[in-house]
C-alpha cells in the first residue's frame, strides 16, 4: 500500500476518532475491570433450551476488533484477545442509542469492551449478545490488507506488534515460549536450584570462546564487555556455598546472523555441586520433557517436514564413536585425520590435532545427528573449563545435546583444580586475537577456585533454539520477539 493511501486511511480514522470524542467518550480508553478471557467464555456451560427461552450466562469481554459487518439495525463483530476470538452481536434495540452510535464509528483494529449474554445465533455460532459497549482505544493505523495477516517476513520481524495481532500463530509461538521458560524455572525450583542474577557488563569477557561486544563506562573510564556467558560468576557462587544455582538471561556474541544465530540470545546456565555431566544429562531431559508437557502436543513433534521423537531416555554416544561412524576415520589415527581434513579443504598447519578433529566433526558429523542424542566425552584440548576423565586425561567429561543437527545444550563435569585451570587458561590465551574473548586472564576466577570449588556439573541450554524445535519454527527470528535488524535506509 502506498504512503498516500495509508495517509488517506489514517485521516479517515482520525475523523472517526473526533466523532467518538463528540459522543463524550475518551478515544484512548479507560479502566475495564473484571473482563473474562475469551477462551474461558467459550468454555462456559450453556442452557440446553432453545435460544431465547432461557438466557445464557452474563459475560464481560474485551479485545481488538478483527472483523465487522452490519445490516440494518445489527452489527456482527469478531473480537479477539490473546486467548481466542468470539463473535459479538450488537443490536440497536439491545444496546441503546448511544452505544449504537459508537458501533457505527468502530474500525478494524479498535479495542472495545462488551457486556452481554452468551448464546448461539440461529446458524449455531457461539456469540456474545451485547447489552453495553465500552470504547477502549482507537487504532489510527490500518491493519494488514483484508486481515490476511502480515505476510512479509522482514516486516513481521520489524513490526512485531502488527505480526502478533494479525497472525494468531505468531502470538501462539510467543505464548508457548513463555510457557517453556516458566517450565524451566518451575522444574529448577522443584529440584532445589535457586535463581540468581550475575553481571551482564563484565570487565573480562570469559566463559566461552566468542567475540564480545565492547562498551565504555564513562565514570570509571574503562571498557566493559557485554557478557558472552554467565559461567565464571555462577561458579564463584559455588565456591561461596550456593550449591545449586541457575540463571536465565541474555548473552551477547558479536558474530554472524543466520536462521540459527542471533547476536543477542537467551540461555539458561545451571551448576550443581557434587554432580557431574551425567547429572546434567538427567537434568536436561527433565527440563525439555517438562517443557513439552507444559506446551502440550506430545513427545513426537513436527519439525518442518519431519518428526522428532523426544520420548526419553535419549541415546548417549561418544564423540569418538560418532566421528568414526560418520567421518570414516579413527580419531586416534592422526595421519588419517589430517588426510581427511585435506580432502575437505580444512587447514591443518599449526593446529592442535584435536582442533582438526573438531573441525571435521562440525563438517561431517553434526548435521547428521537427527537426535535427540547426547554426544559425550569430547577431546580435552577443546574443553579448557572441563574436568578430564581420570582413566584417560585426553578425554573431557563433556556432552552436547544435538537435535536435527543443532546443538541445544552443552554441559561439563566442571574443572575445579585451580592450578590446572590457570595452566589451561594460559595455554588458551597464547595466540588469541586482542578482540576475541578470553584474551585476558581472569585472575580473580582462579583466585576463587583456590578457595575450593566443590566438584560440580554445569549446563547451558539455548532457549531460542529449543523454542524453534518445540514450536516448529524454521528461524531463530521466529521465536525472538525483536530480532536484530539492519536499520532501514532513510
Short mmCIF file of C-alpha atoms in Angstrom, two decimals:
data_model
loop_
_atom_site.label_atom_id
_atom_site.label_comp_id
_atom_site.label_asym_id
_atom_site.label_seq_id
_atom_site.Cartn_x
_atom_site.Cartn_y
_atom_site.Cartn_z
CA UNK A 1 0.00 0.00 0.00
CA UNK A 2 1.38 3.44 -0.96
CA UNK A 3 2.17 6.12 1.61
CA UNK A 4 -0.56 8.31 0.08
CA UNK A 5 -3.14 5.54 0.56
CA UNK A 6 -2.02 4.99 4.15
CA UNK A 7 -2.24 8.68 4.89
CA UNK A 8 -5.75 8.75 3.41
CA UNK A 9 -6.90 5.84 5.56
CA UNK A 10 -5.35 7.36 8.67
CA UNK A 11 -7.13 10.66 8.02
CA UNK A 12 -10.48 8.79 7.79
CA UNK A 13 -9.72 7.04 11.08
CA UNK A 14 -8.72 10.32 12.67
CA UNK A 15 -12.09 11.76 11.66
CA UNK A 16 -13.81 8.80 13.35
CA UNK A 17 -11.76 9.49 16.45
CA UNK A 18 -13.17 13.03 16.51
CA UNK A 19 -16.70 11.65 16.16
CA UNK A 20 -16.09 9.29 19.10
CA UNK A 21 -14.88 12.27 21.13
CA UNK A 22 -18.08 14.11 20.18
CA UNK A 23 -20.05 11.27 21.77
CA UNK A 24 -18.42 12.21 25.08
CA UNK A 25 -16.07 9.19 25.05
CA UNK A 26 -12.34 9.04 25.65
CA UNK A 27 -10.93 7.68 22.37
CA UNK A 28 -7.94 6.18 24.21
CA UNK A 29 -9.99 4.08 26.58
CA UNK A 30 -10.37 3.64 30.29
CA UNK A 31 -10.22 1.07 33.03
CA UNK A 32 -12.32 -2.02 32.30
CA UNK A 33 -12.21 -4.39 35.25
CA UNK A 34 -13.39 -7.97 35.64
CA UNK A 35 -13.43 -8.91 31.97
CA UNK A 36 -13.04 -12.62 31.25
CA UNK A 37 -10.56 -14.26 28.87
CA UNK A 38 -12.41 -15.15 25.67
CA UNK A 39 -11.16 -18.76 25.87
CA UNK A 40 -12.84 -19.08 29.29
CA UNK A 41 -16.07 -17.56 27.97
CA UNK A 42 -16.12 -20.03 25.08
CA UNK A 43 -15.96 -22.90 27.60
CA UNK A 44 -18.86 -21.73 29.77
CA UNK A 45 -21.81 -24.14 30.03
CA UNK A 46 -24.94 -23.04 28.21
CA UNK A 47 -28.60 -23.90 28.87
CA UNK A 48 -29.95 -26.71 26.71
CA UNK A 49 -33.23 -24.86 25.98
CA UNK A 50 -33.63 -23.19 22.56
CA UNK A 51 -32.14 -19.71 22.14
CA UNK A 52 -34.23 -17.06 23.86
CA UNK A 53 -36.21 -19.31 26.19
CA UNK A 54 -33.53 -19.35 28.90
CA UNK A 55 -30.91 -16.58 28.94
CA UNK A 56 -27.28 -17.65 28.80
CA UNK A 57 -24.70 -16.55 31.37
CA UNK A 58 -23.76 -12.89 31.65
CA UNK A 59 -20.23 -12.26 30.36
CA UNK A 60 -17.79 -9.38 30.03
CA UNK A 61 -15.05 -9.49 27.38
CA UNK A 62 -12.52 -7.09 25.90
CA UNK A 63 -10.32 -7.20 22.83
CA UNK A 64 -9.48 -5.96 19.36
CA UNK A 65 -11.99 -5.81 16.52
CA UNK A 66 -10.80 -8.16 13.78
CA UNK A 67 -13.90 -8.13 11.58
CA UNK A 68 -17.08 -6.05 11.40
CA UNK A 69 -20.13 -6.31 9.20
CA UNK A 70 -23.55 -4.75 9.54
CA UNK A 71 -27.02 -4.84 8.14
CA UNK A 72 -29.91 -2.62 9.19
CA UNK A 73 -30.05 -2.35 12.96
CA UNK A 74 -27.49 -5.11 13.61
CA UNK A 75 -23.66 -5.31 13.64
CA UNK A 76 -21.64 -8.52 13.85
CA UNK A 77 -18.12 -8.09 15.23
CA UNK A 78 -15.29 -10.59 15.58
CA UNK A 79 -13.48 -9.75 18.82
CA UNK A 80 -10.08 -11.24 19.66
CA UNK A 81 -7.97 -11.19 22.79
CA UNK A 82 -4.78 -13.12 23.50
CA UNK A 83 -6.70 -16.29 24.34
CA UNK A 84 -9.03 -16.54 21.35
CA UNK A 85 -11.84 -14.98 19.33
CA UNK A 86 -15.62 -14.73 19.63
CA UNK A 87 -18.48 -13.19 17.70
CA UNK A 88 -20.31 -10.17 19.13
CA UNK A 89 -23.91 -9.35 18.20
CA UNK A 90 -24.68 -5.65 18.54
CA UNK A 91 -28.36 -4.78 18.07
CA UNK A 92 -29.65 -1.23 18.22
CA UNK A 93 -32.60 -2.24 20.36
CA UNK A 94 -30.38 -4.15 22.80
CA UNK A 95 -27.59 -1.59 23.39
CA UNK A 96 -29.46 1.72 23.07
CA UNK A 97 -28.91 4.84 21.01
CA UNK A 98 -25.53 5.93 22.49
CA UNK A 99 -23.82 2.55 22.07
CA UNK A 100 -25.38 2.15 18.64
CA UNK A 101 -23.89 5.49 17.59
CA UNK A 102 -20.49 4.27 18.83
CA UNK A 103 -20.85 0.99 16.94
CA UNK A 104 -21.22 2.92 13.71
CA UNK A 105 -17.81 4.55 14.16
CA UNK A 106 -15.85 1.40 15.01
CA UNK A 107 -12.95 0.30 12.77
CA UNK A 108 -10.94 -2.88 12.37
CA UNK A 109 -8.21 -2.73 14.99
CA UNK A 110 -10.14 -0.69 17.54
CA UNK A 111 -10.46 -2.04 21.07
CA UNK A 112 -13.78 -2.39 22.84
CA UNK A 113 -15.24 -3.90 25.96
CA UNK A 114 -18.53 -5.77 25.75
CA UNK A 115 -21.09 -6.70 28.40
CA UNK A 116 -23.73 -9.19 27.33
CA UNK A 117 -25.07 -12.72 27.47
CA UNK A 118 -23.61 -15.81 25.87
CA UNK A 119 -25.61 -17.88 23.42
CA UNK A 120 -25.91 -19.16 19.87
CA UNK A 121 -27.19 -17.46 16.74
CA UNK A 122 -29.76 -19.21 14.56
CA UNK A 123 -26.86 -20.54 12.47
CA UNK A 124 -25.23 -22.07 15.56
CA UNK A 125 -22.39 -19.53 16.01
CA UNK A 126 -21.33 -19.03 19.65
CA UNK A 127 -21.97 -15.33 20.25
CA UNK A 128 -21.99 -12.66 22.93
CA UNK A 129 -25.24 -10.71 22.59
CA UNK A 130 -24.17 -7.24 23.67
CA UNK A 131 -26.11 -5.19 26.18
CA UNK A 132 -23.45 -2.50 26.58
CA UNK A 133 -20.30 -1.33 24.75
CA UNK A 134 -17.27 0.42 26.24
CA UNK A 135 -14.74 2.05 23.93
CA UNK A 136 -11.20 1.07 24.94
CA UNK A 137 -8.89 2.53 22.30
CA UNK A 138 -8.66 3.81 18.73
CA UNK A 139 -6.39 2.29 16.09
CA UNK A 140 -5.25 5.06 13.75
CA UNK A 141 -3.03 2.85 11.59
CA UNK A 142 -4.92 0.50 9.27
CA UNK A 143 -4.28 -3.23 9.78
CA UNK A 144 -2.76 -5.51 7.12
CA UNK A 145 -4.89 -5.58 3.99
CA UNK A 146 -8.02 -7.78 4.20
CA UNK A 147 -6.83 -9.24 7.51
CA UNK A 148 -4.89 -11.97 5.77
CA UNK A 149 -2.17 -11.17 8.23
CA UNK A 150 1.25 -9.64 7.85
CA UNK A 151 2.94 -11.98 5.37
CA UNK A 152 6.25 -10.27 4.52
CA UNK A 153 8.82 -11.89 6.82
CA UNK A 154 11.04 -8.85 7.23
CA UNK A 155 8.01 -6.69 8.01
CA UNK A 156 6.85 -9.26 10.56
CA UNK A 157 10.20 -9.01 12.36
CA UNK A 158 10.32 -5.20 12.17
CA UNK A 159 6.67 -4.70 13.14
CA UNK A 160 6.18 -7.48 15.65
CA UNK A 161 3.31 -5.52 17.21
CA UNK A 162 1.33 -5.99 13.96
CA UNK A 163 2.52 -9.57 13.45
CA UNK A 164 1.25 -10.60 16.89
CA UNK A 165 -2.30 -9.37 16.45
CA UNK A 166 -2.73 -10.17 12.77
CA UNK A 167 -1.11 -13.63 12.78
CA UNK A 168 -2.55 -15.79 15.60
CA UNK A 169 0.15 -18.46 15.08
CA UNK A 170 2.82 -15.88 15.90
CA UNK A 171 1.12 -14.97 19.17
CA UNK A 172 0.79 -18.69 19.98
CA UNK A 173 4.52 -19.13 19.36
CA UNK A 174 5.50 -16.48 21.88
CA UNK A 175 2.97 -17.60 24.46
CA UNK A 176 4.46 -21.08 24.00
CA UNK A 177 7.95 -19.66 24.53
CA UNK A 178 6.80 -18.10 27.81
CA UNK A 179 5.41 -21.46 28.93
CA UNK A 180 8.74 -23.15 28.16
CA UNK A 181 10.71 -20.63 30.22
CA UNK A 182 8.18 -20.86 33.06
CA UNK A 183 8.53 -24.66 32.99
CA UNK A 184 12.31 -24.33 33.25
CA UNK A 185 12.00 -22.13 36.32
CA UNK A 186 9.41 -24.38 37.96
CA UNK A 187 11.44 -27.56 37.38
CA UNK A 188 14.67 -25.97 38.60
CA UNK A 189 12.95 -24.79 41.78
CA UNK A 190 11.48 -28.27 42.34
CA UNK A 191 14.99 -29.72 42.08
CA UNK A 192 16.35 -27.35 44.72
CA UNK A 193 18.07 -24.79 42.47
CA UNK A 194 17.92 -21.07 43.24
CA UNK A 195 17.74 -18.45 40.50
CA UNK A 196 20.39 -15.74 40.62
CA UNK A 197 21.50 -12.73 38.58
CA UNK A 198 25.08 -12.11 37.54
CA UNK A 199 26.61 -9.10 35.74
CA UNK A 200 25.79 -8.56 32.08
CA UNK A 201 28.60 -5.99 31.82
CA UNK A 202 31.95 -7.53 32.67
CA UNK A 203 35.49 -6.24 32.78
CA UNK A 204 36.80 -9.52 31.32
CA UNK A 205 34.90 -11.49 28.68
CA UNK A 206 35.09 -15.13 29.70
CA UNK A 207 33.25 -18.40 30.00
CA UNK A 208 33.15 -19.15 26.27
CA UNK A 209 35.12 -18.66 23.08
CA UNK A 210 33.39 -15.83 21.20
CA UNK A 211 33.90 -12.24 20.09
CA UNK A 212 32.28 -9.86 22.58
CA UNK A 213 30.54 -6.51 22.21
CA UNK A 214 32.56 -3.70 23.78
CA UNK A 215 31.12 -0.69 25.62
CA UNK A 216 32.63 2.05 27.79
CA UNK A 217 31.83 3.21 31.31
CA UNK A 218 32.37 6.95 31.41
CA UNK A 219 32.69 7.46 35.17
CA UNK A 220 35.22 4.67 35.68
CA UNK A 221 36.77 5.34 32.24
CA UNK A 222 37.06 1.63 31.49
CA UNK A 223 35.97 -0.60 28.66
CA UNK A 224 33.45 -3.28 29.54
CA UNK A 225 32.12 -6.30 27.65
CA UNK A 226 28.55 -7.47 27.28
CA UNK A 227 28.71 -10.97 28.67
CA UNK A 228 29.20 -13.91 26.36
CA UNK A 229 28.31 -16.32 29.19
CA UNK A 230 27.46 -16.13 32.92
CA UNK A 231 29.60 -19.21 33.67
CA UNK A 232 32.51 -17.83 35.66
CA UNK A 233 30.31 -15.79 38.00
CA UNK A 234 27.98 -18.72 38.64
CA UNK A 235 30.97 -20.88 39.57
CA UNK A 236 32.09 -18.21 42.02
CA UNK A 237 28.74 -18.77 43.75
CA UNK A 238 29.53 -22.48 44.07
CA UNK A 239 32.76 -21.51 45.82
CA UNK A 240 30.74 -19.27 48.14
CA UNK A 241 28.46 -22.12 49.19
CA UNK A 242 25.42 -21.74 46.92
CA UNK A 243 25.22 -25.39 45.92
CA UNK A 244 22.58 -25.30 43.16
CA UNK A 245 22.30 -22.13 41.11
CA UNK A 246 20.89 -21.19 37.72
CA UNK A 247 20.30 -18.11 35.63
CA UNK A 248 18.00 -17.46 32.67
CA UNK A 249 19.32 -14.42 30.86
CA UNK A 250 20.57 -12.71 27.76
CA UNK A 251 24.07 -13.21 26.42
CA UNK A 252 25.75 -11.36 23.58
CA UNK A 253 28.17 -12.50 20.90
CA UNK A 254 29.45 -10.18 18.20
CA UNK A 255 29.20 -12.76 15.46
CA UNK A 256 27.09 -13.66 12.43
CA UNK A 257 23.34 -13.70 11.94
CA UNK A 258 21.65 -16.79 10.49
CA UNK A 259 18.50 -18.88 10.97
CA UNK A 260 20.28 -20.49 13.96
CA UNK A 261 22.13 -17.44 15.35
CA UNK A 262 21.13 -14.07 16.76
CA UNK A 263 23.82 -11.82 18.32
CA UNK A 264 21.64 -11.44 21.42
CA UNK A 265 20.11 -14.65 22.71
CA UNK A 266 18.70 -16.29 25.81
CA UNK A 267 20.48 -19.02 27.70
CA UNK A 268 19.90 -20.96 30.87
CA UNK A 269 23.04 -21.94 32.77
CA UNK A 270 22.96 -24.13 35.86
CA UNK A 271 25.58 -25.53 38.26
CA UNK A 272 25.09 -28.35 40.73
CA UNK A 273 27.62 -29.03 43.47
CA UNK A 274 28.59 -32.68 43.87
CA UNK A 275 27.14 -33.55 40.46
CA UNK A 276 28.81 -34.33 37.11
CA UNK A 277 27.95 -34.35 33.43
CA UNK A 278 25.74 -37.41 33.89
CA UNK A 279 23.70 -35.43 36.45
CA UNK A 280 23.35 -32.71 33.81
CA UNK A 281 22.09 -35.19 31.20
CA UNK A 282 19.32 -36.24 33.57
CA UNK A 283 18.52 -32.58 34.28
CA UNK A 284 18.47 -31.71 30.57
CA UNK A 285 15.99 -34.50 29.81
CA UNK A 286 13.77 -33.40 32.69
CA UNK A 287 13.78 -29.75 31.57
CA UNK A 288 13.00 -30.40 27.92
CA UNK A 289 10.41 -33.09 28.59
CA UNK A 290 8.83 -30.84 31.22
CA UNK A 291 8.68 -28.03 28.66
CA UNK A 292 6.91 -30.31 26.20
CA UNK A 293 4.41 -31.25 28.90
CA UNK A 294 3.81 -27.53 29.55
CA UNK A 295 3.03 -26.62 25.94
CA UNK A 296 1.24 -29.88 25.10
CA UNK A 297 1.26 -31.83 21.87
CA UNK A 298 3.21 -34.89 22.96
CA UNK A 299 6.82 -36.02 22.59
CA UNK A 300 6.57 -36.75 18.86
CA UNK A 301 6.76 -33.25 17.42
CA UNK A 302 6.72 -31.88 13.87
CA UNK A 303 9.84 -30.08 12.68
CA UNK A 304 9.30 -28.87 9.14
CA UNK A 305 8.59 -31.96 7.07
CA UNK A 306 9.98 -34.43 9.62
CA UNK A 307 9.04 -35.60 13.10
CA UNK A 308 11.35 -35.50 16.12
CA UNK A 309 10.69 -38.03 18.89
CA UNK A 310 11.65 -36.58 22.28
CA UNK A 311 10.50 -39.64 24.21
CA UNK A 312 13.11 -40.29 26.93
CA UNK A 313 15.59 -41.75 27.60
CA UNK A 314 17.73 -40.31 24.80
CA UNK A 315 20.74 -42.19 23.38
CA UNK A 316 24.26 -41.35 24.56
CA UNK A 317 27.19 -41.90 22.19
CA UNK A 318 30.83 -40.91 22.49
CA UNK A 319 32.39 -38.27 20.30
CA UNK A 320 34.94 -40.82 19.06
CA UNK A 321 32.24 -43.36 18.11
CA UNK A 322 30.30 -40.80 16.11
CA UNK A 323 33.44 -39.44 14.47
CA UNK A 324 34.44 -42.86 13.22
CA UNK A 325 30.86 -43.68 12.17
CA UNK A 326 30.30 -40.56 10.05
CA UNK A 327 33.81 -39.45 9.08
CA UNK A 328 35.05 -42.99 8.45
CA UNK A 329 38.30 -42.30 10.29
CA UNK A 330 39.62 -43.41 13.68
CA UNK A 331 40.30 -40.14 15.57
CA UNK A 332 43.31 -41.80 17.21
CA UNK A 333 44.93 -42.14 13.78
CA UNK A 334 46.30 -38.61 13.40
CA UNK A 335 47.78 -39.23 9.96
CA UNK A 336 44.39 -40.37 8.65
CA UNK A 337 42.70 -37.42 10.38
CA UNK A 338 45.00 -34.91 8.62
CA UNK A 339 44.42 -36.62 5.30
CA UNK A 340 40.66 -36.46 5.81
CA UNK A 341 40.88 -32.76 6.68
CA UNK A 342 42.82 -32.03 3.50
CA UNK A 343 40.19 -33.76 1.36
CA UNK A 344 37.61 -31.48 2.98
CA UNK A 345 39.68 -28.32 2.45
CA UNK A 346 40.25 -27.87 6.18
CA UNK A 347 43.57 -26.19 7.05
CA UNK A 348 45.82 -28.26 9.32
CA UNK A 349 49.06 -26.26 9.55
CA UNK A 350 49.90 -25.26 13.12
CA UNK A 351 46.67 -26.69 14.54
CA UNK A 352 46.36 -28.99 17.53
CA UNK A 353 45.16 -32.40 16.30
CA UNK A 354 42.07 -32.16 18.49
CA UNK A 355 41.14 -28.85 16.82
CA UNK A 356 41.43 -30.53 13.41
CA UNK A 357 39.23 -33.36 14.66
CA UNK A 358 36.72 -30.78 15.90
CA UNK A 359 36.66 -29.05 12.50
CA UNK A 360 35.97 -32.37 10.77
CA UNK A 361 33.28 -33.21 13.33
CA UNK A 362 31.49 -29.94 12.62
CA UNK A 363 31.76 -30.51 8.88
CA UNK A 364 30.73 -34.16 8.64
CA UNK A 365 29.01 -35.27 11.82
CA UNK A 366 26.84 -32.57 13.39
CA UNK A 367 24.33 -32.23 10.55
CA UNK A 368 23.76 -35.99 10.61
CA UNK A 369 22.76 -36.04 14.26
CA UNK A 370 18.98 -36.13 13.99
CA UNK A 371 18.60 -36.73 17.72
CA UNK A 372 17.85 -36.02 20.34
CA UNK A 373 21.23 -37.52 21.16
CA UNK A 374 23.84 -36.78 23.83
CA UNK A 375 27.33 -36.63 22.32
CA UNK A 376 29.67 -37.38 25.24
CA UNK A 377 33.39 -37.43 26.01
CA UNK A 378 34.99 -34.69 23.90
CA UNK A 379 38.69 -34.21 23.12
CA UNK A 380 40.17 -32.47 26.15
CA UNK A 381 42.15 -29.90 24.14
CA UNK A 382 38.97 -28.13 23.03
CA UNK A 383 37.42 -28.07 26.54
CA UNK A 384 39.50 -25.76 28.75
CA UNK A 385 36.90 -25.50 31.54
CA UNK A 386 36.16 -29.22 31.76
CA UNK A 387 37.37 -31.95 34.08
CA UNK A 388 39.35 -34.73 32.41
CA UNK A 389 38.49 -38.39 32.74
CA UNK A 390 40.62 -39.99 35.44
CA UNK A 391 41.06 -43.06 33.25
CA UNK A 392 42.00 -41.01 30.15
CA UNK A 393 43.16 -37.38 30.59
CA UNK A 394 42.92 -36.83 26.82
CA UNK A 395 39.12 -37.00 27.12
CA UNK A 396 36.95 -34.34 28.77
CA UNK A 397 33.76 -35.16 30.67
CA UNK A 398 31.56 -33.04 28.43
CA UNK A 399 28.38 -33.55 26.44
CA UNK A 400 26.46 -31.66 23.81
CA UNK A 401 22.82 -32.39 23.02
CA UNK A 402 22.02 -32.38 19.31
CA UNK A 403 18.64 -32.35 17.61
CA UNK A 404 18.35 -32.11 13.81
CA UNK A 405 21.96 -31.01 13.56
CA UNK A 406 21.55 -28.18 16.08
CA UNK A 407 23.38 -28.02 19.38
CA UNK A 408 20.79 -27.37 22.10
CA UNK A 409 22.78 -27.94 25.27
CA UNK A 410 26.38 -28.06 26.41
CA UNK A 411 27.48 -29.46 29.75
CA UNK A 412 30.61 -30.40 31.69
CA UNK A 413 31.89 -32.04 34.76
CA UNK A 414 33.40 -28.75 35.85
CA UNK A 415 37.12 -28.30 36.29
CA UNK A 416 37.81 -27.23 39.88
CA UNK A 417 41.60 -27.65 40.05
CA UNK A 418 42.92 -24.04 40.21
CA UNK A 419 46.43 -24.95 39.13
CA UNK A 420 45.31 -26.89 36.07
CA UNK A 421 42.72 -24.21 35.27
CA UNK A 422 45.36 -21.48 35.31
CA UNK A 423 47.66 -23.53 33.09
CA UNK A 424 44.87 -24.21 30.61
CA UNK A 425 43.88 -20.54 30.55
CA UNK A 426 47.45 -19.54 29.75
CA UNK A 427 47.68 -22.14 27.03
CA UNK A 428 44.41 -20.94 25.52
CA UNK A 429 45.46 -17.27 25.67
CA UNK A 430 48.50 -17.95 23.53
CA UNK A 431 47.81 -16.64 20.06
CA UNK A 432 44.39 -15.17 20.89
CA UNK A 433 43.46 -12.05 18.99
CA UNK A 434 43.02 -9.00 21.20
CA UNK A 435 39.37 -8.55 20.15
CA UNK A 436 38.38 -12.13 20.92
CA UNK A 437 37.03 -13.35 24.23
CA UNK A 438 39.29 -14.82 26.88
CA UNK A 439 42.19 -12.75 25.54
CA UNK A 440 42.90 -11.76 29.13
CA UNK A 441 43.39 -13.96 32.18
CA UNK A 442 40.57 -13.84 34.75
CA UNK A 443 42.86 -13.88 37.75
CA UNK A 444 40.01 -13.42 40.20
CA UNK A 445 38.30 -16.57 38.95
CA UNK A 446 41.49 -18.57 39.52
CA UNK A 447 41.73 -16.95 42.96
CA UNK A 448 38.15 -18.06 43.67
CA UNK A 449 38.99 -21.66 42.72
CA UNK A 450 41.84 -21.61 45.23
CA UNK A 451 39.22 -21.17 47.95
CA UNK A 452 37.79 -24.54 46.96
CA UNK A 453 35.04 -25.12 44.41
CA UNK A 454 33.12 -28.35 45.01
CA UNK A 455 33.06 -30.99 42.28
CA UNK A 456 30.12 -29.99 40.11
CA UNK A 457 28.15 -30.45 36.94
CA UNK A 458 27.42 -27.43 34.77
CA UNK A 459 24.85 -27.00 32.00
CA UNK A 460 23.95 -24.41 29.37
CA UNK A 461 20.79 -24.65 27.23
CA UNK A 462 19.99 -22.32 24.33
CA UNK A 463 16.39 -21.26 24.95
CA UNK A 464 15.84 -19.78 21.48
CA UNK A 465 16.90 -22.91 19.58
CA UNK A 466 14.87 -25.09 21.90
CA UNK A 467 11.80 -22.94 21.21
CA UNK A 468 12.45 -23.24 17.46
CA UNK A 469 12.35 -27.01 17.71
CA UNK A 470 9.49 -27.45 20.15
CA UNK A 471 7.29 -24.82 18.45
CA UNK A 472 8.19 -25.87 14.88
CA UNK A 473 9.67 -22.60 13.67
CA UNK A 474 12.31 -22.56 10.93
CA UNK A 475 14.30 -19.49 12.06
CA UNK A 476 15.53 -18.17 15.37
CA UNK A 477 13.95 -14.84 14.39
CA UNK A 478 10.54 -16.51 14.57
CA UNK A 479 10.99 -17.11 18.32
CA UNK A 480 12.77 -13.86 19.27
CA UNK A 481 10.28 -11.06 19.75
CA UNK A 482 12.53 -8.31 18.46
CA UNK A 483 15.46 -9.78 16.46
CA UNK A 484 18.34 -7.55 15.49
CA UNK A 485 17.67 -5.98 12.09
CA UNK A 486 19.71 -3.76 9.81
CA UNK A 487 18.31 -0.19 10.09
CA UNK A 488 16.12 0.89 7.22
CA UNK A 489 17.78 3.38 4.92
CA UNK A 490 16.29 6.86 5.13
#
